[in-house]
Short mmCIF file of C-alpha atoms in Angstrom, two decimals:
data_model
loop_
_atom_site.label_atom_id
_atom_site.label_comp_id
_atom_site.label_asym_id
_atom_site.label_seq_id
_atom_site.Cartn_x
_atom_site.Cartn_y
_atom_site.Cartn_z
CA UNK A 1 138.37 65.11 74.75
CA UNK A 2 140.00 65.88 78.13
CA UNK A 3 138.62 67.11 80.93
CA UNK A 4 139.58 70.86 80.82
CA UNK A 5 137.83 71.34 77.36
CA UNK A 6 134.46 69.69 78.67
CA UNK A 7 134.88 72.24 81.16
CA UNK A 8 135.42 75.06 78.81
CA UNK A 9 132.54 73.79 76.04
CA UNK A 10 130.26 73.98 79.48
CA UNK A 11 131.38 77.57 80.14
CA UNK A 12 130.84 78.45 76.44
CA UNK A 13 127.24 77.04 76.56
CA UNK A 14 126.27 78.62 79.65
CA UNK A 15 127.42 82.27 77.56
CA UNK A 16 124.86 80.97 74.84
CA UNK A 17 122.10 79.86 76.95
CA UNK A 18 122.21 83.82 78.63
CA UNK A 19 122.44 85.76 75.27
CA UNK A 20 118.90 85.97 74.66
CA UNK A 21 118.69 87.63 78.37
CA UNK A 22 121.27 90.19 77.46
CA UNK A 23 119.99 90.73 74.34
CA UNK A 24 116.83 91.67 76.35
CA UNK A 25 117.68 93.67 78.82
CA UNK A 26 120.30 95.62 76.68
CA UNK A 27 120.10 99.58 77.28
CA UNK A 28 117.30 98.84 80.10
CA UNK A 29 117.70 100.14 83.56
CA UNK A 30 118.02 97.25 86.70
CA UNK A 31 117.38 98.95 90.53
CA UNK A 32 119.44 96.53 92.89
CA UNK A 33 118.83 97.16 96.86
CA UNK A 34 122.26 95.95 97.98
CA UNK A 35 121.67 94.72 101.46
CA UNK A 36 122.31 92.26 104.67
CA UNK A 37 124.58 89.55 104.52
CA UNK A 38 126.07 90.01 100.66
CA UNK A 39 127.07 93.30 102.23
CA UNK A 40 129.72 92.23 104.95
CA UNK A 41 130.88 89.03 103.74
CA UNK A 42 133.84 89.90 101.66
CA UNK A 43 133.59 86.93 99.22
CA UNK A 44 130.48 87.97 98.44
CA UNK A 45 131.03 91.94 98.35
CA UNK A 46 133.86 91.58 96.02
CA UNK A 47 130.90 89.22 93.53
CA UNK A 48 128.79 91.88 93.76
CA UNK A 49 130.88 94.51 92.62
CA UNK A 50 131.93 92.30 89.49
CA UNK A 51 128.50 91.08 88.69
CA UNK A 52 127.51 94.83 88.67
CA UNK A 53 130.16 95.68 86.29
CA UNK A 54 129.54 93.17 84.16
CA UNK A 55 125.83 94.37 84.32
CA UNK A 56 127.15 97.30 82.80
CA UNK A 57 129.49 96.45 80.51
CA UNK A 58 126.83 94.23 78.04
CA UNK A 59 124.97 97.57 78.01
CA UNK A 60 122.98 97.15 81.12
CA UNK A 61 121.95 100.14 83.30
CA UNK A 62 122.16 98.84 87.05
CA UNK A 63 121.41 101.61 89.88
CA UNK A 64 122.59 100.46 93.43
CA UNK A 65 120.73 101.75 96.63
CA UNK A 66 122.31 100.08 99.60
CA UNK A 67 121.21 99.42 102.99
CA UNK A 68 123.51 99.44 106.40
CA UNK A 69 121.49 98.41 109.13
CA UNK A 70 124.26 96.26 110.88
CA UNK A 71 127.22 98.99 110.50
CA UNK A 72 124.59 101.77 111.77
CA UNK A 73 123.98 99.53 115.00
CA UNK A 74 127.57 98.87 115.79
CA UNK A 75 128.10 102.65 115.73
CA UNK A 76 125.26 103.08 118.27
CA UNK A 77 126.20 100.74 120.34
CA UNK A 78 129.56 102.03 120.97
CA UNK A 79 127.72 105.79 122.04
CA UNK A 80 125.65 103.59 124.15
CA UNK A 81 122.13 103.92 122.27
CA UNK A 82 119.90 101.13 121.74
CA UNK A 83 118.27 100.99 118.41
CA UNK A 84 114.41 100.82 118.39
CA UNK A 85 112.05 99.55 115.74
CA UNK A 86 107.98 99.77 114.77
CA UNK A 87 106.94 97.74 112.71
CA UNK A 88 110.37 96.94 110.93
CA UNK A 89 111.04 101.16 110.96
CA UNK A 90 114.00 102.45 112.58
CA UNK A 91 113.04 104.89 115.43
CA UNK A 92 115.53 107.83 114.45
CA UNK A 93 115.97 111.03 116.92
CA UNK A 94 117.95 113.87 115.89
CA UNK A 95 120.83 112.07 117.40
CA UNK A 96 120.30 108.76 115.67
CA UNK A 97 119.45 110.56 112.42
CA UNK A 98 123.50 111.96 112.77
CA UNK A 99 125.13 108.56 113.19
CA UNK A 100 122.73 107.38 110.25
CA UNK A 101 123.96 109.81 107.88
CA UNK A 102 127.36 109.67 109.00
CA UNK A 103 127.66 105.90 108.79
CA UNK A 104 125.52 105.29 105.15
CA UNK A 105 126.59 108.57 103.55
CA UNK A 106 129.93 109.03 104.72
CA UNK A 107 131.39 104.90 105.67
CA UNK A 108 128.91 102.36 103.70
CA UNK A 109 128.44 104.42 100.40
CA UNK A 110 132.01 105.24 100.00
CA UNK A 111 133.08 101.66 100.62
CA UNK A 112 130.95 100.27 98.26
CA UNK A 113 132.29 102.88 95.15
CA UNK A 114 135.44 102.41 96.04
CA UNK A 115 134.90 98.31 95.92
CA UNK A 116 133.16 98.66 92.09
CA UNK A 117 135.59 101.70 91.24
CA UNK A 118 138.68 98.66 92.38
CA UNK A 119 137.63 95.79 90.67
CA UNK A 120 137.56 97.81 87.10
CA UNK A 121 134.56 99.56 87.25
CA UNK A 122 133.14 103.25 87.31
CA UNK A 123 130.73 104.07 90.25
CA UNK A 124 129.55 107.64 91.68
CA UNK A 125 127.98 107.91 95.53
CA UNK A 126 125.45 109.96 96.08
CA UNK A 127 122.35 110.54 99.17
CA UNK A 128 119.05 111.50 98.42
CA UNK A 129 120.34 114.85 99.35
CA UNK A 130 122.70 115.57 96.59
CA UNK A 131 120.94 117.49 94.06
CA UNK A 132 117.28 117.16 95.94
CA UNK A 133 117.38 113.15 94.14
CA UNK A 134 115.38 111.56 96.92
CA UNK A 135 112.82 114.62 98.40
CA UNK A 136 111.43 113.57 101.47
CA UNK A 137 108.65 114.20 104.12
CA UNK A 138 108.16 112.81 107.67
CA UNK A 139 106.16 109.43 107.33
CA UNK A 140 103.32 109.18 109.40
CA UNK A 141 102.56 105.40 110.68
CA UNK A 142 99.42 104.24 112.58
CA UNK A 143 99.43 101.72 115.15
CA UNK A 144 97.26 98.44 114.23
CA UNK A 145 93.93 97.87 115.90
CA UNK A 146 94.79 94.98 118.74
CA UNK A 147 91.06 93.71 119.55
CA UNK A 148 87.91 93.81 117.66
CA UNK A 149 86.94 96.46 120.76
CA UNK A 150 89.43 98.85 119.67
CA UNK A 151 88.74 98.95 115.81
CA UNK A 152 86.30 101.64 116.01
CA UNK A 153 88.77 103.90 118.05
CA UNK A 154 90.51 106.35 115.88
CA UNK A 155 94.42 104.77 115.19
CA UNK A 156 97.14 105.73 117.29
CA UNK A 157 99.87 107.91 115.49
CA UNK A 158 103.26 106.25 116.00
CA UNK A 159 105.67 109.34 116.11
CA UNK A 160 109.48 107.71 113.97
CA UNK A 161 111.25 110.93 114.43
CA UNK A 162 113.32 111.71 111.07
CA UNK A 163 112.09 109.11 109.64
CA UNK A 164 111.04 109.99 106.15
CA UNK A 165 108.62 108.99 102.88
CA UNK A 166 109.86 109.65 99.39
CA UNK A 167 107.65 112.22 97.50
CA UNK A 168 109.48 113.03 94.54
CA UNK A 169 112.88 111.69 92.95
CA UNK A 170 114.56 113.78 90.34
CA UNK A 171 115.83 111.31 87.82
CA UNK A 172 117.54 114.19 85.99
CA UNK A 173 120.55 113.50 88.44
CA UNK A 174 120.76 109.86 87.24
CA UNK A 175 120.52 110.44 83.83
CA UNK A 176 123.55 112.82 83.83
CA UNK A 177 125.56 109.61 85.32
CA UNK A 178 124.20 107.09 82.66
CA UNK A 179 125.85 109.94 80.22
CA UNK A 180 129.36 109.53 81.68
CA UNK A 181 128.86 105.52 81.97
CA UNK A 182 128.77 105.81 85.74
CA UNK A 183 127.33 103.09 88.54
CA UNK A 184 125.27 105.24 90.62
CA UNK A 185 125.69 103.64 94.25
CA UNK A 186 122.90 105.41 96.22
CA UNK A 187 122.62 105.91 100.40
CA UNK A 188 118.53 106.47 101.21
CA UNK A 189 119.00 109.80 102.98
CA UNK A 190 115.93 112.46 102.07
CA UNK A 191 115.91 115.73 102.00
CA UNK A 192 112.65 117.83 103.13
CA UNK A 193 111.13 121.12 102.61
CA UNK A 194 112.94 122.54 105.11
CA UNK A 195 116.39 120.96 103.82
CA UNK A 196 116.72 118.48 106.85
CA UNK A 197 117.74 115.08 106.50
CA UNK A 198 115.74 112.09 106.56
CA UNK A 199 116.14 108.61 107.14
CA UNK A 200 114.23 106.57 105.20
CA UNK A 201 113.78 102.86 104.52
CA UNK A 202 116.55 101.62 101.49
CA UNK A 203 113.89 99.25 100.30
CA UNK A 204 111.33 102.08 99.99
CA UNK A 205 114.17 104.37 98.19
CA UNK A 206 114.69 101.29 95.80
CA UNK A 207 111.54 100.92 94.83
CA UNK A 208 110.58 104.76 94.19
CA UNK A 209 113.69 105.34 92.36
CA UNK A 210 112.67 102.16 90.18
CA UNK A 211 109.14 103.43 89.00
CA UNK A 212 110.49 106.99 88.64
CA UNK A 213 113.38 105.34 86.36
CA UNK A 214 110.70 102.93 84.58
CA UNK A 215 112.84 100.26 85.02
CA UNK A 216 113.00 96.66 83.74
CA UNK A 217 113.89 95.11 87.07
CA UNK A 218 113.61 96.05 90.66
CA UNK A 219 116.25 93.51 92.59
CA UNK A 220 116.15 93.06 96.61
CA UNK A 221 119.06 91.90 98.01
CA UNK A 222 117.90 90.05 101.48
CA UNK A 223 119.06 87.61 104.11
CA UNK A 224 116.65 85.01 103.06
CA UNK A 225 115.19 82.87 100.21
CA UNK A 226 111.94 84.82 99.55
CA UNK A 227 109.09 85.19 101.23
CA UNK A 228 107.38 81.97 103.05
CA UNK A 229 104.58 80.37 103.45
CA UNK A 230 103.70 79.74 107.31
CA UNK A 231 105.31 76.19 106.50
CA UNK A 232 108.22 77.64 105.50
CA UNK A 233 108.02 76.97 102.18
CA UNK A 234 109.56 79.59 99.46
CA UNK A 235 106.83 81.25 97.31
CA UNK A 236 107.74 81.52 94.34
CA UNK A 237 105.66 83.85 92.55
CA UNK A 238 102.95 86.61 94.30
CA UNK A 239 100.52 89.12 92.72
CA UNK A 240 99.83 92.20 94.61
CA UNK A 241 96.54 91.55 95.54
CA UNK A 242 97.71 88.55 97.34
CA UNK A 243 99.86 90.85 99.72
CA UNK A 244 97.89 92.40 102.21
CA UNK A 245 96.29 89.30 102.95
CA UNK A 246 99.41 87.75 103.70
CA UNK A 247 100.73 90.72 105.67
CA UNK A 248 97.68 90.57 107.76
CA UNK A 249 97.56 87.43 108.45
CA UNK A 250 101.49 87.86 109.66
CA UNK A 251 102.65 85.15 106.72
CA UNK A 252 104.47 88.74 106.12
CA UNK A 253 105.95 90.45 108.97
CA UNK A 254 108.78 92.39 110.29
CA UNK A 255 111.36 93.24 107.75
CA UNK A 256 109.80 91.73 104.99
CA UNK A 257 106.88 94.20 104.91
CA UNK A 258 108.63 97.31 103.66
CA UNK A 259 110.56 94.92 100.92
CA UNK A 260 106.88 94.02 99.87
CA UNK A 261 105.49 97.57 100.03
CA UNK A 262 108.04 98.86 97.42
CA UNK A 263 108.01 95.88 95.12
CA UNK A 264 104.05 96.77 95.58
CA UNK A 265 104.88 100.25 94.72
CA UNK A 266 107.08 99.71 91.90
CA UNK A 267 105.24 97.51 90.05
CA UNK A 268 102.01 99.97 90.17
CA UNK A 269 104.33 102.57 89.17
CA UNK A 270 105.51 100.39 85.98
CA UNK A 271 108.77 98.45 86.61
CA UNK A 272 108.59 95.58 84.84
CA UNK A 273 109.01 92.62 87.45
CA UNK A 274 110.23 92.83 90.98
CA UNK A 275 112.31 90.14 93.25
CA UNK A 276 113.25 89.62 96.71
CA UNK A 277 116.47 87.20 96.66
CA UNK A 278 119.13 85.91 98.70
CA UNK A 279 121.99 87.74 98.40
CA UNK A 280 124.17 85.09 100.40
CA UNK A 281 124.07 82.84 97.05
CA UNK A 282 126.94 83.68 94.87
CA UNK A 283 125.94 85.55 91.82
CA UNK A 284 122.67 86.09 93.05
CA UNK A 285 121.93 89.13 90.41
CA UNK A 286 123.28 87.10 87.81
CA UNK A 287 121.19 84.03 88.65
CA UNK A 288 117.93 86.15 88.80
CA UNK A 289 118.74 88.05 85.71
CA UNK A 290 119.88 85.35 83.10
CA UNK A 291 118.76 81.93 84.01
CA UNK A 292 115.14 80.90 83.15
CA UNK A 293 114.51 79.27 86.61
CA UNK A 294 115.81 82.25 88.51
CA UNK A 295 115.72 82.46 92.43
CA UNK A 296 113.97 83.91 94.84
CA UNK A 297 110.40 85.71 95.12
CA UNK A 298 108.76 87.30 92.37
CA UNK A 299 106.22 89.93 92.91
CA UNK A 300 104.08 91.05 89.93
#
């Protein structure tokens, strides 16, 4: 037997060992938050887009809500504004909250649907805005208590701008897609009461639309393996109850926290398993989804 057929029997086998996944997951719905470095690289943009189609065309419903920290910085940093964060929050004025929208709604989501809509498949943008999907209110963060002394003090109110909290997402709008066979590619701009814009964290906007979809799989797309131990070491597989004590004993910090908050949040509100993986591996989604092993961080 010569060497191309091994190579082709391997291929075949590798089909086999993932049917019982597809089989699975057939007519479910996956939430992927598309994020960091899978996001500029364009090796790895153009695997996303095809692993996502493929997603869909064994019968899969995947729902994209993508970040675009990086792209929203460069913008600001050509008008000359520094970025601010608290606690891994983007501080967003009414200025900032225009370049946000502009550069997610109007550069990142478009570029991403037209990547999926190019390689063969059938994706539709949309913000939390379009048809009231992602309704919004301004989140209200408290500052930790530094000192024992200051623990009895009431908490300091951190004031984030437009920076929003998802209170209701109306599904209806993504069920009309799954009708047509769309992608939906989603930018995490709210909408409030009084119909202004929010800016809210993708991660957050991933896992809300996940438990309002009751979906199989929530799917973080990251710049790392996982989360770590304080060694460094990948953890494999968390509970929820393990999570606050990790967060505060900063084993969690940054970043990470709002990727753990809405796997936390999804899995209370009944998605089936949750993952925070390293979207710089090639065919990360595909790795997670239909290999027993996986990769990444699992959060139950």
């Amino acid at each position: 037997m010569d060497t191309s057929m091994k190579e082709s029997i391997e291929k075949a086998k590798v089909l086999i060992e993932s049917l019982p996944y597809m089989q699975e997951f057939r007519h479910k719905t996956v939430v992927i938050k598309y994020g960091g470095h899978a996001m500029v690289d364009e090796h790895l943009k153009k695997q996303f887009a095809l692993d996502v189609i493929l997603l869909k065309q064994i019968g899969i419903n995947p729902v994209i809500v993508h970040g675009g920290g990086p792209q929203i910085n460069r913008f600001l940093d050509r008008l000359d504004i520094k970025p601010s964060y608290v606690q891994g929050m983007r501080v967003t004025d009414g200025e900032t909250m225009g370049v946000v929208e502009m550069v997610l709604v109007g550069k990142v989501n478009k570029e991403i649907v037209g990547l999926i809509n190019h390689c063969g498949g059938k994706a539709v943008g949309l913000s939390g805005r379009d048809g009231d999907l992602v309704c919004a209110r301004k989140l209200q963060m408290s500052a930790k208590a530094e000192s024992a002394e200051m623990e009895n003090k009431p908490p300091e109110l951190i004031d984030l701008g437009r920076v929003g909290q998802v209170t209701k997402i109306n599904a209806g709008v993504l069920e009309i897609l799954y009708k047509g066979d769309f992608i939906p590619v989603i930018a995490p701009v709210g909408v409030g009461e009084d119909g202004q814009a929010y800016n809210i964290n993708a991660d957050l906007v991933a896992g809300a639309i996940a438990g309002a979809l009751n979906a199989e799989k929530l799917i973080l797309l990251t710049d790392v393996p996982g989360v770590k131990d304080k060694e460094g070491n990948l953890l494999q597989s968390l509970s929820r109850d393990q999570l606050e004590g990790l967060i505060d004993d900063g084993t969690i910090a940054g970043g990470m926290i709002p990727k753990v908050r809405c796997c936390e949040t999804a899995v209370k509100n009944g998605v089936g398993k949750t993952y925070i993986v390293d979207g710089r591996v090639e065919h990360a989604i595909l790795l997670e989804m239909f290999t027993r092993e996986g990769v990444g961080t699992e959060i139950y």
